[in-house]
PDB file of C-alpha atoms in Angstrom:
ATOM      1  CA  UNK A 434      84.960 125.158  71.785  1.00 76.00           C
ATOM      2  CA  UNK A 435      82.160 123.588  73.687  1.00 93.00           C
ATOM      3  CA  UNK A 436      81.941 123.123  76.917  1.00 96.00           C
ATOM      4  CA  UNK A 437      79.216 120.518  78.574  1.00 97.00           C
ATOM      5  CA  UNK A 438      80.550 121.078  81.804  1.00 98.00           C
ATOM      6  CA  UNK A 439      79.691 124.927  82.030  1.00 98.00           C
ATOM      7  CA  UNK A 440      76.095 124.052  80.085  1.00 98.00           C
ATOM      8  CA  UNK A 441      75.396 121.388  82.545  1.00 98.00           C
ATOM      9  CA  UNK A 442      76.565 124.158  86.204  1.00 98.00           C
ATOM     10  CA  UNK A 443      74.212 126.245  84.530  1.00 98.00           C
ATOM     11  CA  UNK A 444      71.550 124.491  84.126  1.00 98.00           C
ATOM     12  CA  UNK A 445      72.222 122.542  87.865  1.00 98.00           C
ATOM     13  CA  UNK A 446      72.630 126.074  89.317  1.00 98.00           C
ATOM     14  CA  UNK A 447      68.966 126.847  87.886  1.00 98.00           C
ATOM     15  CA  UNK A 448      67.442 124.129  88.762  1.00 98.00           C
ATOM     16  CA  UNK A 449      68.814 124.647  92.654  1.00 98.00           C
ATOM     17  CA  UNK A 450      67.140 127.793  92.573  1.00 98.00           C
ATOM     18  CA  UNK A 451      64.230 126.074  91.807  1.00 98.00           C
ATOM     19  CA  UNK A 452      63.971 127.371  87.906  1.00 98.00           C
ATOM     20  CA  UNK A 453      63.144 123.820  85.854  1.00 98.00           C
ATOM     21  CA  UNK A 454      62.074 125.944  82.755  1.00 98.00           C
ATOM     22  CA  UNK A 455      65.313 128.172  82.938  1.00 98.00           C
ATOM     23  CA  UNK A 456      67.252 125.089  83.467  1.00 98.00           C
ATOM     24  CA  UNK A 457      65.152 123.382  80.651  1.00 98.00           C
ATOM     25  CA  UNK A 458      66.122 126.710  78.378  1.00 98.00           C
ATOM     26  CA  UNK A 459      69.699 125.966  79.366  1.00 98.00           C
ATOM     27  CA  UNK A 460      69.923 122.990  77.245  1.00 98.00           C
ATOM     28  CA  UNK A 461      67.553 123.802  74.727  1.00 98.00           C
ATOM     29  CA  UNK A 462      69.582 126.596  73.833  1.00 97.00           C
ATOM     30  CA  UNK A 463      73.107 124.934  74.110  1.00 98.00           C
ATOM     31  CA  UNK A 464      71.743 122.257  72.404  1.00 98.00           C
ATOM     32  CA  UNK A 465      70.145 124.320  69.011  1.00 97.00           C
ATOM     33  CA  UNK A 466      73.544 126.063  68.876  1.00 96.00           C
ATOM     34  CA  UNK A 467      75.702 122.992  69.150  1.00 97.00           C
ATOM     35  CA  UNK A 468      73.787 120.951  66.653  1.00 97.00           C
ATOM     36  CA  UNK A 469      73.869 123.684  64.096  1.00 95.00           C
ATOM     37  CA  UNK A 470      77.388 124.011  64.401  1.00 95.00           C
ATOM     38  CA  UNK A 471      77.820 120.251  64.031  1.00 95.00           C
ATOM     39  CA  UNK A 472      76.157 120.370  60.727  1.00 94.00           C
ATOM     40  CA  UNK A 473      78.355 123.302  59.495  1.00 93.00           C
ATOM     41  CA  UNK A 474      81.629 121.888  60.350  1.00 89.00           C
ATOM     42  CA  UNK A 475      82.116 124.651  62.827  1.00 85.00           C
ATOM     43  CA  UNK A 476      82.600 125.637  66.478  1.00 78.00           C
ATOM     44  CA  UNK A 477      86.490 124.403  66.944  1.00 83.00           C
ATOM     45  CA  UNK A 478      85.768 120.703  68.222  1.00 85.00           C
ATOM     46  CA  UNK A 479      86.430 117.255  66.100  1.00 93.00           C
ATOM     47  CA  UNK A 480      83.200 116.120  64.562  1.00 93.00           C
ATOM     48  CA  UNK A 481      83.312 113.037  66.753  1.00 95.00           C
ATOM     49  CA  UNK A 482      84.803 114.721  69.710  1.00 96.00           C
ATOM     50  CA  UNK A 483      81.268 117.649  69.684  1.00 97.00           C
ATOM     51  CA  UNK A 484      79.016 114.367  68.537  1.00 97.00           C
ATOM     52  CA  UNK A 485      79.634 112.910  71.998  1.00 97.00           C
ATOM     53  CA  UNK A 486      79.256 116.124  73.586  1.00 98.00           C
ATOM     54  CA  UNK A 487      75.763 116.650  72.247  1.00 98.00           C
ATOM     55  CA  UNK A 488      74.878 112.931  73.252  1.00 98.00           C
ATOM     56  CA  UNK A 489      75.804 113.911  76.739  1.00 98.00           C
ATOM     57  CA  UNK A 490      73.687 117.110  76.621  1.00 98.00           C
ATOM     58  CA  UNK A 491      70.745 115.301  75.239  1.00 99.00           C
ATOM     59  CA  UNK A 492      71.037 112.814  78.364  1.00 99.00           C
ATOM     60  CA  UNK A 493      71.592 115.236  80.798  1.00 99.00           C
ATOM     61  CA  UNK A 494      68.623 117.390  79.586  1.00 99.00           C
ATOM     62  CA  UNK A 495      66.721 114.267  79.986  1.00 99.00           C
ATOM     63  CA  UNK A 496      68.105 113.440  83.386  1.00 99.00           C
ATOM     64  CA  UNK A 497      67.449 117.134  84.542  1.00 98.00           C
ATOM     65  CA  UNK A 498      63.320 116.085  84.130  1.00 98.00           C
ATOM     66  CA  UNK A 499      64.573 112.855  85.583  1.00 98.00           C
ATOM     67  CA  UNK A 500      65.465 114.222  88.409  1.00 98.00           C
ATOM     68  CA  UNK A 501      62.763 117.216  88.344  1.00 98.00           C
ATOM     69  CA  UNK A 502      60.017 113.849  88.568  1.00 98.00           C
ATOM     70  CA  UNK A 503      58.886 115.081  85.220  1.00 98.00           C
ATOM     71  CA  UNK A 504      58.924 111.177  83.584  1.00 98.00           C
ATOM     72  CA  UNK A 505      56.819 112.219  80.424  1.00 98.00           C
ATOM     73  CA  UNK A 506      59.165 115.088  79.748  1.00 98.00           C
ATOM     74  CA  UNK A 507      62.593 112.957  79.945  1.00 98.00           C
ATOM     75  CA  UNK A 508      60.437 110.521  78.251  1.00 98.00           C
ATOM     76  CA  UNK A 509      59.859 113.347  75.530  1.00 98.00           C
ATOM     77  CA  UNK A 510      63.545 114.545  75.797  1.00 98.00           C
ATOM     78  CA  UNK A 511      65.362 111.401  74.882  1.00 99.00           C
ATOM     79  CA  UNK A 512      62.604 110.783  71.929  1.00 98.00           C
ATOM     80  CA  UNK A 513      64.102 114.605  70.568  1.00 98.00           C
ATOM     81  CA  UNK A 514      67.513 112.781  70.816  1.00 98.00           C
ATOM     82  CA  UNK A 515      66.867 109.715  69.178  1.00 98.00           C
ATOM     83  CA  UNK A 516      65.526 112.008  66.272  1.00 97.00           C
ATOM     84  CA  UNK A 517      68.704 114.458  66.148  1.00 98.00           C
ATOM     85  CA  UNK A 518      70.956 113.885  63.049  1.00 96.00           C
ATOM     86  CA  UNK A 519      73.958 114.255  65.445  1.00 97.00           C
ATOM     87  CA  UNK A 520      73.103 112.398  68.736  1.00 98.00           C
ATOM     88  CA  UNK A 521      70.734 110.053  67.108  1.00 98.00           C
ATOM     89  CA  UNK A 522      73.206 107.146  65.898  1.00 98.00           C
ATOM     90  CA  UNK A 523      75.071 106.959  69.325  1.00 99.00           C
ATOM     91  CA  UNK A 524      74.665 103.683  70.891  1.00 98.00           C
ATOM     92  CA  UNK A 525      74.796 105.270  74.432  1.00 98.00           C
ATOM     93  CA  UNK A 526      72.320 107.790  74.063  1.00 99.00           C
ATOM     94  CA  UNK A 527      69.645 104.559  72.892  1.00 99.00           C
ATOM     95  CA  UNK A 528      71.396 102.825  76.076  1.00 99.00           C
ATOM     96  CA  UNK A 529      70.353 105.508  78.724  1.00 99.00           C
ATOM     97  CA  UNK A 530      67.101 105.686  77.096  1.00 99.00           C
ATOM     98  CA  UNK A 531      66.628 102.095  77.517  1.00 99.00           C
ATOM     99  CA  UNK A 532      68.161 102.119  81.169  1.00 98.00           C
ATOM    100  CA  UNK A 533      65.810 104.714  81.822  1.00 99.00           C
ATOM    101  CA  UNK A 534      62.662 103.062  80.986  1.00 98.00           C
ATOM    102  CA  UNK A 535      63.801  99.570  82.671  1.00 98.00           C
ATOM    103  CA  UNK A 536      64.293 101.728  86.010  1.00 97.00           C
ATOM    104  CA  UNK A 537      60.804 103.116  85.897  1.00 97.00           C
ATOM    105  CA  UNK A 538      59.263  99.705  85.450  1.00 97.00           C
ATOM    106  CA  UNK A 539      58.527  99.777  81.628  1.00 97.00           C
ATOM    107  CA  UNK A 540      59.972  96.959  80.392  1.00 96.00           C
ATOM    108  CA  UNK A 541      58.456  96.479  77.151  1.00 96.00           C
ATOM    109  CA  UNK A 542      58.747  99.889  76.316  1.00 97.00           C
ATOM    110  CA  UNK A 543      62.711  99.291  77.227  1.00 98.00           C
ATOM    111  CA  UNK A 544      62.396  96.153  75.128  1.00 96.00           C
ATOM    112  CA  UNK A 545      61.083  98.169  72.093  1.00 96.00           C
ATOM    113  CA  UNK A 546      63.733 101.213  72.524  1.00 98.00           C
ATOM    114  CA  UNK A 547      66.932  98.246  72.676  1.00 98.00           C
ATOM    115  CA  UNK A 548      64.653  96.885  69.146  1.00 96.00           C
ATOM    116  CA  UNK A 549      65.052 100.826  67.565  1.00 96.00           C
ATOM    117  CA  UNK A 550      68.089 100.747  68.369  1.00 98.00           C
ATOM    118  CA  UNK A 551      69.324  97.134  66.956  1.00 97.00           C
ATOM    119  CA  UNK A 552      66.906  96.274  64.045  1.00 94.00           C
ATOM    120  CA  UNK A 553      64.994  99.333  63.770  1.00 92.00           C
ATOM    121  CA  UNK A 554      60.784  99.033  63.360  1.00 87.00           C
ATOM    122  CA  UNK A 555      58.410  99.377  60.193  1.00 83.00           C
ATOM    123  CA  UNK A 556      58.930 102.728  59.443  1.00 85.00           C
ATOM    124  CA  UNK A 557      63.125 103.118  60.687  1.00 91.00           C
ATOM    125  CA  UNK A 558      65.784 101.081  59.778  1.00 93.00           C
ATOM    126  CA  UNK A 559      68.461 100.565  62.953  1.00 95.00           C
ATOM    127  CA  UNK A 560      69.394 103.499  64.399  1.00 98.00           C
ATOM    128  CA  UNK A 561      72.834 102.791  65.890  1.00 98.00           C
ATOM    129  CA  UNK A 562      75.263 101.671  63.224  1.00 97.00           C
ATOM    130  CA  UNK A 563      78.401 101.192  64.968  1.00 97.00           C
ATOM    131  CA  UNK A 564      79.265  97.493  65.853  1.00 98.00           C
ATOM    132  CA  UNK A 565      80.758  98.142  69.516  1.00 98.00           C
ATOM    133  CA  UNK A 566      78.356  99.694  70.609  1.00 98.00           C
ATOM    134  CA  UNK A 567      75.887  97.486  69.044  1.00 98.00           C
ATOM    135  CA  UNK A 568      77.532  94.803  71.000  1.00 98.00           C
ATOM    136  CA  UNK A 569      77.183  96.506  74.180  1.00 99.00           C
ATOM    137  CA  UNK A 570      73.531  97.572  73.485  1.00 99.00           C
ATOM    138  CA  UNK A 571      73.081  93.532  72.524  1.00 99.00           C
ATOM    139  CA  UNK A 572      74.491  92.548  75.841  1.00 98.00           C
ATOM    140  CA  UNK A 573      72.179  94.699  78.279  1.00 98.00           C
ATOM    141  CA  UNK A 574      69.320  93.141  76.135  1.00 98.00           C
ATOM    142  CA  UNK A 575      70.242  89.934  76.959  1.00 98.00           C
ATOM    143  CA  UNK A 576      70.443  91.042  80.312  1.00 98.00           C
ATOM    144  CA  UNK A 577      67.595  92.706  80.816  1.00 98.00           C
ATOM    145  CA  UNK A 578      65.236  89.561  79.448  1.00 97.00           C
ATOM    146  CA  UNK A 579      67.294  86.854  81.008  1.00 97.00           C
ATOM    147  CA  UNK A 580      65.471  89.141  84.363  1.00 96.00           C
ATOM    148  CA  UNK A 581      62.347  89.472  82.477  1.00 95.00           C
ATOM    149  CA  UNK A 582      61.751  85.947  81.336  1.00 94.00           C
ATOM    150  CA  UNK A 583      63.488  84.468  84.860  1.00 96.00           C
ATOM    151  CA  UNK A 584      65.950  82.719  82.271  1.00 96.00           C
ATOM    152  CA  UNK A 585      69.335  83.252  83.125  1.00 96.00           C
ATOM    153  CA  UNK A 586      70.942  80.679  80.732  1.00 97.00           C
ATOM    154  CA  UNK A 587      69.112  82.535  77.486  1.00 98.00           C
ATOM    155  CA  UNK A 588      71.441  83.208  75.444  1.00 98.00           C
ATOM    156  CA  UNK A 589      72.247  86.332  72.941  1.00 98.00           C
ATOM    157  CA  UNK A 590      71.977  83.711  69.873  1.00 97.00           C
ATOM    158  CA  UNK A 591      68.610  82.766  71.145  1.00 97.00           C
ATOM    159  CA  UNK A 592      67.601  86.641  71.366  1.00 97.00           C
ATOM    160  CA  UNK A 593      68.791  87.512  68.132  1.00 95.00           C
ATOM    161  CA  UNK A 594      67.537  84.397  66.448  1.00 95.00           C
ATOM    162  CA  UNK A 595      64.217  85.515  68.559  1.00 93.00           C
ATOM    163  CA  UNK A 596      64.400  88.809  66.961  1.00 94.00           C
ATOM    164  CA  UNK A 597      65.253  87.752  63.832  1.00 90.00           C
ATOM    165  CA  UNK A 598      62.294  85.218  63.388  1.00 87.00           C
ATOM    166  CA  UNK A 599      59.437  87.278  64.965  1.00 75.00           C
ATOM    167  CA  UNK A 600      60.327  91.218  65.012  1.00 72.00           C
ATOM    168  CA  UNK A 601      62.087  91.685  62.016  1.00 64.00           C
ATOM    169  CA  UNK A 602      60.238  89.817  60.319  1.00 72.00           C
ATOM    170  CA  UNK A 603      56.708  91.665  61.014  1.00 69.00           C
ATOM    171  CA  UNK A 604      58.751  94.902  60.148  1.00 60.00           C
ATOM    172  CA  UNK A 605      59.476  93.303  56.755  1.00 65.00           C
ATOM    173  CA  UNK A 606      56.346  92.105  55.909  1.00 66.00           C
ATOM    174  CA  UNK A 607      53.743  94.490  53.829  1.00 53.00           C
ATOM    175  CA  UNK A 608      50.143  94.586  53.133  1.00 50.00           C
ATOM    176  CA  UNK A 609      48.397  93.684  50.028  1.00 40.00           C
ATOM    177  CA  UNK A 610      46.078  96.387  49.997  1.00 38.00           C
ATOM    178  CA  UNK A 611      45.059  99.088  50.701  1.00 38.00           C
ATOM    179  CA  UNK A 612      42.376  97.948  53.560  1.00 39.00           C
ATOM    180  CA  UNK A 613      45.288  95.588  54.710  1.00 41.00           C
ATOM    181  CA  UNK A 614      47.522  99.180  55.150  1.00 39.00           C
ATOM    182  CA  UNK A 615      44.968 100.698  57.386  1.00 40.00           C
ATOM    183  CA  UNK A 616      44.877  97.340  59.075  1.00 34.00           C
ATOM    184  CA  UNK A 617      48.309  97.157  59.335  1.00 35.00           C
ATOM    185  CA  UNK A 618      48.775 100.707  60.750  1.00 39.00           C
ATOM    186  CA  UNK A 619      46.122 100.229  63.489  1.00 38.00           C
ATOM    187  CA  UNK A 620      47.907  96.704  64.785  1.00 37.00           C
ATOM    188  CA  UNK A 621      51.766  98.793  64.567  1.00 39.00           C
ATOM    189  CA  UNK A 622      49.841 101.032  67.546  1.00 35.00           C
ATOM    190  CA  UNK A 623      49.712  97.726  69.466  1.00 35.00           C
ATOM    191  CA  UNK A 624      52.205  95.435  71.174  1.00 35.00           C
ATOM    192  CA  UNK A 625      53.708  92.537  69.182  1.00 35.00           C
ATOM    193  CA  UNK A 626      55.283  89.928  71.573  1.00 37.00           C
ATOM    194  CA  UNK A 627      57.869  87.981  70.935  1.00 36.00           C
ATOM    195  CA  UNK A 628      57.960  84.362  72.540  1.00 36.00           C
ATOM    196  CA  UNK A 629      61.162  83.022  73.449  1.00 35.00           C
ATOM    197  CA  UNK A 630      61.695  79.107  73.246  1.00 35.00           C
ATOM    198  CA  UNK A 631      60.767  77.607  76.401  1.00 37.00           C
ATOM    199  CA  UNK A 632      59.577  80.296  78.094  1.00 38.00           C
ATOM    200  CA  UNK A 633      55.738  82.349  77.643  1.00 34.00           C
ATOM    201  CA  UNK A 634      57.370  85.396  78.622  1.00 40.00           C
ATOM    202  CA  UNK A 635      57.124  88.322  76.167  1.00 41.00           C
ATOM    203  CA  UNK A 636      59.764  89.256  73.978  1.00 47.00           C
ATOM    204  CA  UNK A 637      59.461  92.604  73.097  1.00 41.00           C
ATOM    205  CA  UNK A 638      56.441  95.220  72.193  1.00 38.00           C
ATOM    206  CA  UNK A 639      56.037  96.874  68.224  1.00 37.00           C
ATOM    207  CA  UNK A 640      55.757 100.311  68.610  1.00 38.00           C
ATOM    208  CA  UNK A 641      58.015 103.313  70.250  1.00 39.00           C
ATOM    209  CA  UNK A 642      56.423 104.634  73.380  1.00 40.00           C
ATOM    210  CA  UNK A 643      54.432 106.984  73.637  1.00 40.00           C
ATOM    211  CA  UNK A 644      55.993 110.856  74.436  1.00 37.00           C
TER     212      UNK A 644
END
């Protein structure tokens, strides 16, 4: 069986003792095990029941850098996550990452990791498939731009009609050529804004932030 609660003492108890990369190691190592057993069908827990352990390793490893002050590294951790065949599809992994980014000021980057999440980008289609918690990662959206855009009667039709017209779109659409490609590339490393009706507040940036 796996336990997060022993992983996550362990790791705490290290990084009292003021040992981040032993704490780091922790994790790392919990993590590799638990994933490998997840593909093999092993280990003694549900499938479901270790996925949502492994989702709450991957966000406590990336709340132990939190915490530690090291913002690029959590930044890094939850990108590992979003990329794991196990924790990658789980709504509330995309919705700490999101949270996360919104705390430290980086909105558009929290924009763009709700977008990965919900409709996906040019290279990724959605990531979380699940419609509850697609609801609930729809909702926080909406609340985070009605803040954003100082709009408090937007509403989630608006933002998904908003998505719908301007992201998804430019995910969809595909270059001519082969000059247009390299084009194309170079602009996906830039911010595509979204306008919202009534409002000249940005929507959302194109590409996944930087680790």
């Amino acid at each position: 069986m796996h336990d997060t609660d022993t992983v996550i003492r362990e790791a705490d108890a290290k990084f009292a003792a003021k040992d981040l990369e032993g704490a780091r190691m922790v994790y790392q190592s919990a993590l590799l095990d638990w994933v490998d057993d997840a593909r093999e069908g092993s280990g003694g827990d549900a499938p479901d029941l270790l996925r949502d352990k492994i989702t709450t390793l991957w966000i406590a490893y990336a709340n132990l850098n939190k915490r530690a002050k090291m913002f690029k590294s959590a930044t890094e951790a939850y990108e590992a996550a979003t990329s794991c065949p196990i924790a990658g599809p789980m709504g509330s992994l995309w919705l700490e990452y999101a949270r996360f980014q919104e705390e430290r000021g980086r909105h558009r980057t929290a924009q763009n990791v709700y977008l990965r999440a919900l409709v996906g980008n040019e290279n990724d289609p959605a990531a979380v498939k699940d419609e509850a918690s697609k609801k609930i990662l729809w909702n926080e959206f909406l609340r985070m731009m009605r803040g954003q855009t100082k709009n408090p009667s937007l509403t989630l039709q608006e933002l998904r009609d908003a998505v719908e017209k301007e992201h998804v779109a430019m995910m969809k659409s595909k270059p001519l050529e082969a000059d247009d490609a390299a084009v194309t590339a170079e602009a996906g490393k830039e911010e595509a804004n979204v306008a919202i009706a009534g409002s000249d507040k940005s929507l959302c940036s194109g590409e996944a932030p930087p680790s």
